[in-house]
Amino acid sequence: MVRREQLSSRLGWAALALALALLVLSSLYLAADAEGLGQRYAYLYPYVFGLAAAALLTLSAAIVLRLWRLARDVRAGVPGARLSRRLLLILLLLALPPVGLVYAFGARFIAATVDTWLTANTAEAMDEALAIGRLYLDDQLKAAEADVQRASAQLADVADGELAVALESALDASRASQFAVYSDGRLRAIAAADPASTRNAPPSEDMQLALNARGRYADTEVVEQVLRLRVLRTIEGSPRGRVLQGIFALPADYAQRLTTVEAAAAAVGQANYLRDALKLTFQLILTLVLLVSVLLAILLAFDVARRVVDPIARLAAANREVAEGRFDARLADNRDDELGMLAKSFNRMVDDLQRASAQARASAEDTERQRAFLQTVLARLSSGVLVVDADGGLRSSNAAAASVLGCQIDALIGQPLLRLSEQVPALSPLVDTLLHRLREGVREFREEILLPRDEGRQQLLLRGARLPDEGLVAVFDDTTEIDRARRDAAWAEVAKRLAHEVKNPLTPIQLAAERLRRRVMPTLAAAEAEVVDRATHTIVAQVEALKTMVNAFSDYAKPPPLARLALDINALVAEVVELYIGDPRLQLSAQLATDLPKLVADGGRLRQVLHNLIKNAQEAAAERAGVHIEISTCVRFGTGNQWVELSVADDGPGLPEGFDAAWYEPYRTTKIKGTGLGLAIVRKIAEEHGGQLRAETRRSGGARFSLRLPVQLT
Amino acid sequence: MLEALDAGIALRFNYSIKACDDSRLAASAIELSYSALTRRYALRGGDGEQRYFGRRSSLLAALDRIRLPLSDLASLQCAGVVVLALDLSALPTPLRLPALLLPAEWQLISPPFAWSAASN
């Protein structure tokens, strides 16, 4: 392909060189022809013009083709094209005006020179010289006619036999170089003054006709480049119509000068006539030379522009490749000029860039590997990780962070951390703490954060450290369950100690009190007996209460295993409601949803839940009788699960102010009576079933406790 | 063209004679010229004979009676053509360019004239 392009390029240049040579040869031919090349090469004239036109067309086409390519390259943004265009314009601006100036001057010079060749005086002088020549010839003709007339008179009555002698005699008496007598178209006698004049020169038909018309003929003629006079006259009275012809040679010096004058006059006349044509011819030659110069200048301008711009274009193209990250580009640096130095410098620069790029690439790959390693570690961490930049923007997070915080935190990457608290207000304590620590500039910190969630408080253990770029990395764990388990374990220990330390003495106390009643009270007076009776009654009653409380704690601390069975929750509710019918302290109503899915749950525990919630509602209403309690069931969907919700709502005072998850812990109660275990047990049963317990204050007044049990887990 | 003749420029007409098989049988020329000294027009024929005319009209009239060297062709029993044309290459150099650029004025070529040996 490259060889074909080279061959095509060489052929193109050969064609251009041939065209230029043809133009030059055409100009030379025309110049030589104008100088008088002669008839020998005159037939070449049309061919020269045709070849010159073809050469002009070829060169013009080559230039148009180059212009078109240049315009195409400029449009396509080929490196160096614009520089080539600019350089070409500059070169043409430098070359064309002088050429045009020379052409204008040359044309003017030709016109002026041709005009000066032939002045008006020259033509007039030639005319005068011709007029003198004509006068001389006229005189010579008259003299010749007179000689012929005399000779004719002498020969009038001469017999044929004496004609030759008489003719010689007449010739001797005249200045003629030859006398000849013709009759009937035939030569009868001839006499010559010298041997060179003996050649017979009979009159032509035209001369005969003139002679017949006017009786005489006299005129000049040129024979073998020699001017001479010929006179014909009919010899009067001669037999058979003799005609006397006299030929008169002009004196040699006169004849030569007359010939010279005539030739000069003819040349002047021709030159005068050819003046405009001569100018046109010279201007044509000049135009051809000009075209050769202009076309050659344009072609050379293209070539010079190409030679100058090509290295720069290659440099620009290589530079573009390097800018695009391809470092294979190298320039030929075999020139010994500044461009060669530039190419060497460029190659060294590309070498350095290539090495630096390889190092950077290796470093980037290493960094990427480390980042991938870190991402993998972060993704597998159970702890949530947040990275905050120095400006408080969220830079990075892991999957555990989204899971712990319960939001799509990835969508906030790159945004201010405050957007997190705007979207999830419950996360404000975490966000505020992080931003506060960021502003404080502490190196490390550790603290617990409580997030107010709908389902209760979420406890986070937050640890943070300052990053080298003044950002912050925060690692947090959801310790809600751990904390709850720890509390449960503590309460279980309390319950166990209560059972051990408190329950054991209760029976002897109760027995002692009963023994007092049975043995001592009958021996006492009525008043003392009444006191003992009340006291022992109180002791027994309180011991029973203590036993009940201790048993409750025991059950809370060590519940029996779950007995899960398929359960109709509506039926369970109906059974419990049935137990409270007729109780004047409360009014129960049930709103049970149909088509509830079956649950697999411990019916006894759920029955306890209902009893505890009803009791809680009843106790919350305190002294008010006839508290209205509404029990409802329904199906809920959320967090990817189907739930059966069991709600117990009352019309009491509602939840106490500041109610939160801590209220589900043992011994958190506002009631005068009660163990403080009711809600704790309900929550524990909910957790045993994988469910949730929610509490809220109703808009219409009163509190609502909702137990959600997952369908798929039961 | 006639102005050129009056300016002393000789005009040469070439005639070519072609025979039956389109082969060229003869070629010669006649030349018209003007002598400023003698104020006569000259007509030189193909046989070298020169005739003189005092007026240009006589010269032009004489062109109607040109003798062509056809005597050698009398034996041919077929028809041929004669073509007469102004010889542009015989013009002075400055006139060649106008003659090339103004063919209507200078490209004088007679239509082919058929001849036959029998009629001669």
PDB file of C-alpha atoms in Angstrom, chain A residues 526-687:
ATOM      1  CA  ALA A 526     -60.854  -9.048 122.159  1.00  0.00           C
ATOM      2  CA  ALA A 527     -59.024  -5.827 121.514  1.00  0.00           C
ATOM      3  CA  GLU A 528     -55.619  -7.445 121.350  1.00  0.00           C
ATOM      4  CA  ALA A 529     -57.018 -10.312 119.367  1.00  0.00           C
ATOM      5  CA  GLU A 530     -58.346  -7.886 116.782  1.00  0.00           C
ATOM      6  CA  VAL A 531     -54.934  -6.301 116.479  1.00  0.00           C
ATOM      7  CA  VAL A 532     -53.262  -9.641 116.070  1.00  0.00           C
ATOM      8  CA  ASP A 533     -55.872 -10.685 113.601  1.00  0.00           C
ATOM      9  CA  ARG A 534     -55.290  -7.620 111.413  1.00  0.00           C
ATOM     10  CA  ALA A 535     -51.563  -7.906 111.723  1.00  0.00           C
ATOM     11  CA  THR A 536     -51.378 -11.583 110.922  1.00  0.00           C
ATOM     12  CA  HIS A 537     -53.872 -11.076 108.102  1.00  0.00           C
ATOM     13  CA  THR A 538     -51.700  -8.353 106.656  1.00  0.00           C
ATOM     14  CA  ILE A 539     -48.629 -10.531 107.029  1.00  0.00           C
ATOM     15  CA  VAL A 540     -50.229 -13.429 105.238  1.00  0.00           C
ATOM     16  CA  ALA A 541     -51.652 -11.216 102.510  1.00  0.00           C
ATOM     17  CA  GLN A 542     -48.335  -9.494 101.891  1.00  0.00           C
ATOM     18  CA  VAL A 543     -46.514 -12.787 101.940  1.00  0.00           C
ATOM     19  CA  GLU A 544     -48.935 -14.037  99.266  1.00  0.00           C
ATOM     20  CA  ALA A 545     -48.300 -10.884  97.289  1.00  0.00           C
ATOM     21  CA  LEU A 546     -44.599 -11.402  97.666  1.00  0.00           C
ATOM     22  CA  LYS A 547     -44.940 -15.012  96.538  1.00  0.00           C
ATOM     23  CA  THR A 548     -46.942 -13.916  93.523  1.00  0.00           C
ATOM     24  CA  MET A 549     -44.306 -11.342  92.647  1.00  0.00           C
ATOM     25  CA  VAL A 550     -41.477 -13.763  93.190  1.00  0.00           C
ATOM     26  CA  ASN A 551     -43.221 -16.385  91.031  1.00  0.00           C
ATOM     27  CA  ALA A 552     -43.735 -13.808  88.368  1.00  0.00           C
ATOM     28  CA  PHE A 553     -40.069 -12.936  88.459  1.00  0.00           C
ATOM     29  CA  SER A 554     -39.238 -16.586  88.358  1.00  0.00           C
ATOM     30  CA  ASP A 555     -41.373 -17.093  85.280  1.00  0.00           C
ATOM     31  CA  TYR A 556     -39.811 -14.021  83.656  1.00  0.00           C
ATOM     32  CA  ALA A 557     -36.342 -15.207  84.418  1.00  0.00           C
ATOM     33  CA  LYS A 558     -36.821 -18.766  83.357  1.00  0.00           C
ATOM     34  CA  PRO A 559     -39.811 -19.154  81.082  1.00  0.00           C
ATOM     35  CA  PRO A 560     -40.898 -22.635  80.091  1.00  0.00           C
ATOM     36  CA  PRO A 561     -40.139 -23.708  76.518  1.00  0.00           C
ATOM     37  CA  LEU A 562     -42.491 -22.514  73.785  1.00  0.00           C
ATOM     38  CA  ALA A 563     -45.189 -24.924  72.754  1.00  0.00           C
ATOM     39  CA  ARG A 564     -45.879 -23.795  69.192  1.00  0.00           C
ATOM     40  CA  LEU A 565     -48.987 -25.068  67.540  1.00  0.00           C
ATOM     41  CA  ALA A 566     -51.210 -23.944  64.704  1.00  0.00           C
ATOM     42  CA  LEU A 567     -53.333 -21.235  66.227  1.00  0.00           C
ATOM     43  CA  ASP A 568     -56.457 -19.305  65.290  1.00  0.00           C
ATOM     44  CA  ILE A 569     -55.724 -15.970  66.858  1.00  0.00           C
ATOM     45  CA  ASN A 570     -59.335 -14.838  66.519  1.00  0.00           C
ATOM     46  CA  ALA A 571     -60.534 -17.835  68.468  1.00  0.00           C
ATOM     47  CA  LEU A 572     -57.962 -17.135  71.167  1.00  0.00           C
ATOM     48  CA  VAL A 573     -59.161 -13.538  71.432  1.00  0.00           C
ATOM     49  CA  ALA A 574     -62.761 -14.679  71.647  1.00  0.00           C
ATOM     50  CA  GLU A 575     -61.918 -17.057  74.515  1.00  0.00           C
ATOM     51  CA  VAL A 576     -60.136 -14.347  76.485  1.00  0.00           C
ATOM     52  CA  VAL A 577     -62.892 -11.812  75.883  1.00  0.00           C
ATOM     53  CA  GLU A 578     -65.363 -14.382  77.086  1.00  0.00           C
ATOM     54  CA  LEU A 579     -63.556 -14.532  80.434  1.00  0.00           C
ATOM     55  CA  TYR A 580     -64.042 -10.817  81.067  1.00  0.00           C
ATOM     56  CA  ILE A 581     -67.712 -10.667  80.209  1.00  0.00           C
ATOM     57  CA  GLY A 582     -69.555  -9.590  83.277  1.00  0.00           C
ATOM     58  CA  ASP A 583     -66.567  -7.815  84.823  1.00  0.00           C
ATOM     59  CA  PRO A 584     -67.995  -4.415  85.843  1.00  0.00           C
ATOM     60  CA  ARG A 585     -64.591  -2.749  85.768  1.00  0.00           C
ATOM     61  CA  LEU A 586     -64.227  -2.885  82.054  1.00  0.00           C
ATOM     62  CA  GLN A 587     -66.017  -3.140  78.706  1.00  0.00           C
ATOM     63  CA  LEU A 588     -64.410  -5.346  76.110  1.00  0.00           C
ATOM     64  CA  SER A 589     -65.076  -5.187  72.397  1.00  0.00           C
ATOM     65  CA  ALA A 590     -63.392  -7.097  69.604  1.00  0.00           C
ATOM     66  CA  GLN A 591     -62.777  -6.097  65.965  1.00  0.00           C
ATOM     67  CA  LEU A 592     -61.484  -9.269  64.402  1.00  0.00           C
ATOM     68  CA  ALA A 593     -60.360  -9.450  60.813  1.00  0.00           C
ATOM     69  CA  THR A 594     -61.515 -12.336  58.708  1.00  0.00           C
ATOM     70  CA  ASP A 595     -59.217 -14.456  56.566  1.00  0.00           C
ATOM     71  CA  LEU A 596     -56.379 -14.183  59.010  1.00  0.00           C
ATOM     72  CA  PRO A 597     -53.607 -16.564  58.182  1.00  0.00           C
ATOM     73  CA  LYS A 598     -52.949 -19.336  60.650  1.00  0.00           C
ATOM     74  CA  LEU A 599     -50.162 -18.719  63.078  1.00  0.00           C
ATOM     75  CA  VAL A 600     -47.855 -21.260  64.597  1.00  0.00           C
ATOM     76  CA  ALA A 601     -47.466 -19.948  68.121  1.00  0.00           C
ATOM     77  CA  ASP A 602     -47.673 -20.789  71.794  1.00  0.00           C
ATOM     78  CA  GLY A 603     -51.352 -20.221  72.645  1.00  0.00           C
ATOM     79  CA  GLY A 604     -50.709 -20.040  76.383  1.00  0.00           C
ATOM     80  CA  ARG A 605     -48.122 -17.296  75.975  1.00  0.00           C
ATOM     81  CA  LEU A 606     -50.358 -15.301  73.689  1.00  0.00           C
ATOM     82  CA  ARG A 607     -53.186 -15.713  76.132  1.00  0.00           C
ATOM     83  CA  GLN A 608     -50.847 -14.301  78.770  1.00  0.00           C
ATOM     84  CA  VAL A 609     -50.075 -11.421  76.466  1.00  0.00           C
ATOM     85  CA  LEU A 610     -53.758 -10.609  76.171  1.00  0.00           C
ATOM     86  CA  HIS A 611     -54.295 -10.881  79.879  1.00  0.00           C
ATOM     87  CA  ASN A 612     -51.302  -8.672  80.607  1.00  0.00           C
ATOM     88  CA  LEU A 613     -52.355  -6.023  78.109  1.00  0.00           C
ATOM     89  CA  ILE A 614     -55.964  -6.054  79.370  1.00  0.00           C
ATOM     90  CA  LYS A 615     -54.692  -5.841  82.910  1.00  0.00           C
ATOM     91  CA  ASN A 616     -52.296  -3.071  81.937  1.00  0.00           C
ATOM     92  CA  ALA A 617     -55.161  -1.125  80.394  1.00  0.00           C
ATOM     93  CA  GLN A 618     -57.339  -1.736  83.346  1.00  0.00           C
ATOM     94  CA  GLU A 619     -54.635  -0.631  85.784  1.00  0.00           C
ATOM     95  CA  ALA A 620     -53.791   2.376  83.677  1.00  0.00           C
ATOM     96  CA  ALA A 621     -57.391   3.541  84.065  1.00  0.00           C
ATOM     97  CA  ALA A 622     -56.745   3.396  87.809  1.00  0.00           C
ATOM     98  CA  GLU A 623     -59.891   4.075  89.803  1.00  0.00           C
ATOM     99  CA  ARG A 624     -62.110   4.745  86.813  1.00  0.00           C
ATOM    100  CA  ALA A 625     -64.609   1.973  86.348  1.00  0.00           C
ATOM    101  CA  GLY A 626     -65.945   0.834  83.016  1.00  0.00           C
ATOM    102  CA  VAL A 627     -62.793   1.412  81.025  1.00  0.00           C
ATOM    103  CA  HIS A 628     -63.419   0.508  77.427  1.00  0.00           C
ATOM    104  CA  ILE A 629     -60.930  -1.895  75.907  1.00  0.00           C
ATOM    105  CA  GLU A 630     -60.952  -2.693  72.232  1.00  0.00           C
ATOM    106  CA  ILE A 631     -59.189  -5.797  70.952  1.00  0.00           C
ATOM    107  CA  SER A 632     -58.591  -6.050  67.228  1.00  0.00           C
ATOM    108  CA  THR A 633     -56.767  -8.279  64.790  1.00  0.00           C
ATOM    109  CA  CYS A 634     -55.623  -7.529  61.273  1.00  0.00           C
ATOM    110  CA  VAL A 635     -53.042  -8.406  58.666  1.00  0.00           C
ATOM    111  CA  ARG A 636     -50.129  -6.064  58.024  1.00  0.00           C
ATOM    112  CA  PHE A 637     -47.452  -6.039  55.386  1.00  0.00           C
ATOM    113  CA  GLY A 638     -44.071  -4.511  55.916  1.00  0.00           C
ATOM    114  CA  THR A 639     -40.314  -5.025  55.734  1.00  0.00           C
ATOM    115  CA  GLY A 640     -40.877  -7.908  53.331  1.00  0.00           C
ATOM    116  CA  ASN A 641     -43.071  -9.903  55.710  1.00  0.00           C
ATOM    117  CA  GLN A 642     -46.688 -10.580  56.337  1.00  0.00           C
ATOM    118  CA  TRP A 643     -47.711  -9.908  59.883  1.00  0.00           C
ATOM    119  CA  VAL A 644     -50.710 -10.652  62.042  1.00  0.00           C
ATOM    120  CA  GLU A 645     -51.301  -7.746  64.332  1.00  0.00           C
ATOM    121  CA  LEU A 646     -53.098  -8.103  67.655  1.00  0.00           C
ATOM    122  CA  SER A 647     -53.961  -4.735  69.209  1.00  0.00           C
ATOM    123  CA  VAL A 648     -55.323  -3.820  72.611  1.00  0.00           C
ATOM    124  CA  ALA A 649     -56.501  -0.227  72.885  1.00  0.00           C
ATOM    125  CA  ASP A 650     -58.053   1.570  75.832  1.00  0.00           C
ATOM    126  CA  ASP A 651     -59.600   4.933  76.488  1.00  0.00           C
ATOM    127  CA  GLY A 652     -57.408   5.641  79.472  1.00  0.00           C
ATOM    128  CA  PRO A 653     -54.893   8.472  79.934  1.00  0.00           C
ATOM    129  CA  GLY A 654     -52.614   7.151  77.192  1.00  0.00           C
ATOM    130  CA  LEU A 655     -48.906   6.500  77.332  1.00  0.00           C
ATOM    131  CA  PRO A 656     -46.912   8.391  79.944  1.00  0.00           C
ATOM    132  CA  GLU A 657     -44.742  11.170  78.744  1.00  0.00           C
ATOM    133  CA  GLY A 658     -41.285   9.962  77.685  1.00  0.00           C
ATOM    134  CA  PHE A 659     -42.492   6.449  77.045  1.00  0.00           C
ATOM    135  CA  ASP A 660     -39.812   4.508  75.256  1.00  0.00           C
ATOM    136  CA  ALA A 661     -38.250   1.082  75.072  1.00  0.00           C
ATOM    137  CA  ALA A 662     -37.047   1.358  78.649  1.00  0.00           C
ATOM    138  CA  TRP A 663     -40.622   1.064  79.780  1.00  0.00           C
ATOM    139  CA  TYR A 664     -40.591  -2.524  78.605  1.00  0.00           C
ATOM    140  CA  GLU A 665     -38.015  -3.364  81.214  1.00  0.00           C
ATOM    141  CA  PRO A 666     -39.068  -4.860  84.539  1.00  0.00           C
ATOM    142  CA  TYR A 667     -40.067  -2.524  87.279  1.00  0.00           C
ATOM    143  CA  ARG A 668     -40.919   0.358  85.013  1.00  0.00           C
ATOM    144  CA  THR A 669     -44.470   1.279  85.938  1.00  0.00           C
ATOM    145  CA  THR A 670     -46.555   4.304  86.851  1.00  0.00           C
ATOM    146  CA  LYS A 671     -49.102   2.227  88.619  1.00  0.00           C
ATOM    147  CA  ILE A 672     -49.432   1.966  92.329  1.00  0.00           C
ATOM    148  CA  LYS A 673     -50.027  -1.707  92.190  1.00  0.00           C
ATOM    149  CA  GLY A 674     -48.414  -4.266  89.957  1.00  0.00           C
ATOM    150  CA  THR A 675     -45.129  -6.021  89.634  1.00  0.00           C
ATOM    151  CA  GLY A 676     -43.873  -3.916  86.760  1.00  0.00           C
ATOM    152  CA  LEU A 677     -43.430  -7.066  84.758  1.00  0.00           C
ATOM    153  CA  GLY A 678     -46.551  -6.956  82.598  1.00  0.00           C
ATOM    154  CA  LEU A 679     -45.136  -5.153  79.574  1.00  0.00           C
ATOM    155  CA  ALA A 680     -41.723  -6.766  80.065  1.00  0.00           C
ATOM    156  CA  ILE A 681     -43.291 -10.205  79.780  1.00  0.00           C
ATOM    157  CA  VAL A 682     -45.344  -9.139  76.751  1.00  0.00           C
ATOM    158  CA  ARG A 683     -42.281  -7.868  75.006  1.00  0.00           C
ATOM    159  CA  LYS A 684     -40.361 -11.006  75.873  1.00  0.00           C
ATOM    160  CA  ILE A 685     -43.128 -13.214  74.441  1.00  0.00           C
ATOM    161  CA  ALA A 686     -43.189 -11.042  71.334  1.00  0.00           C
ATOM    162  CA  GLU A 687     -39.455 -11.487  70.915  1.00  0.00           C
TER     163      GLU A 687
END
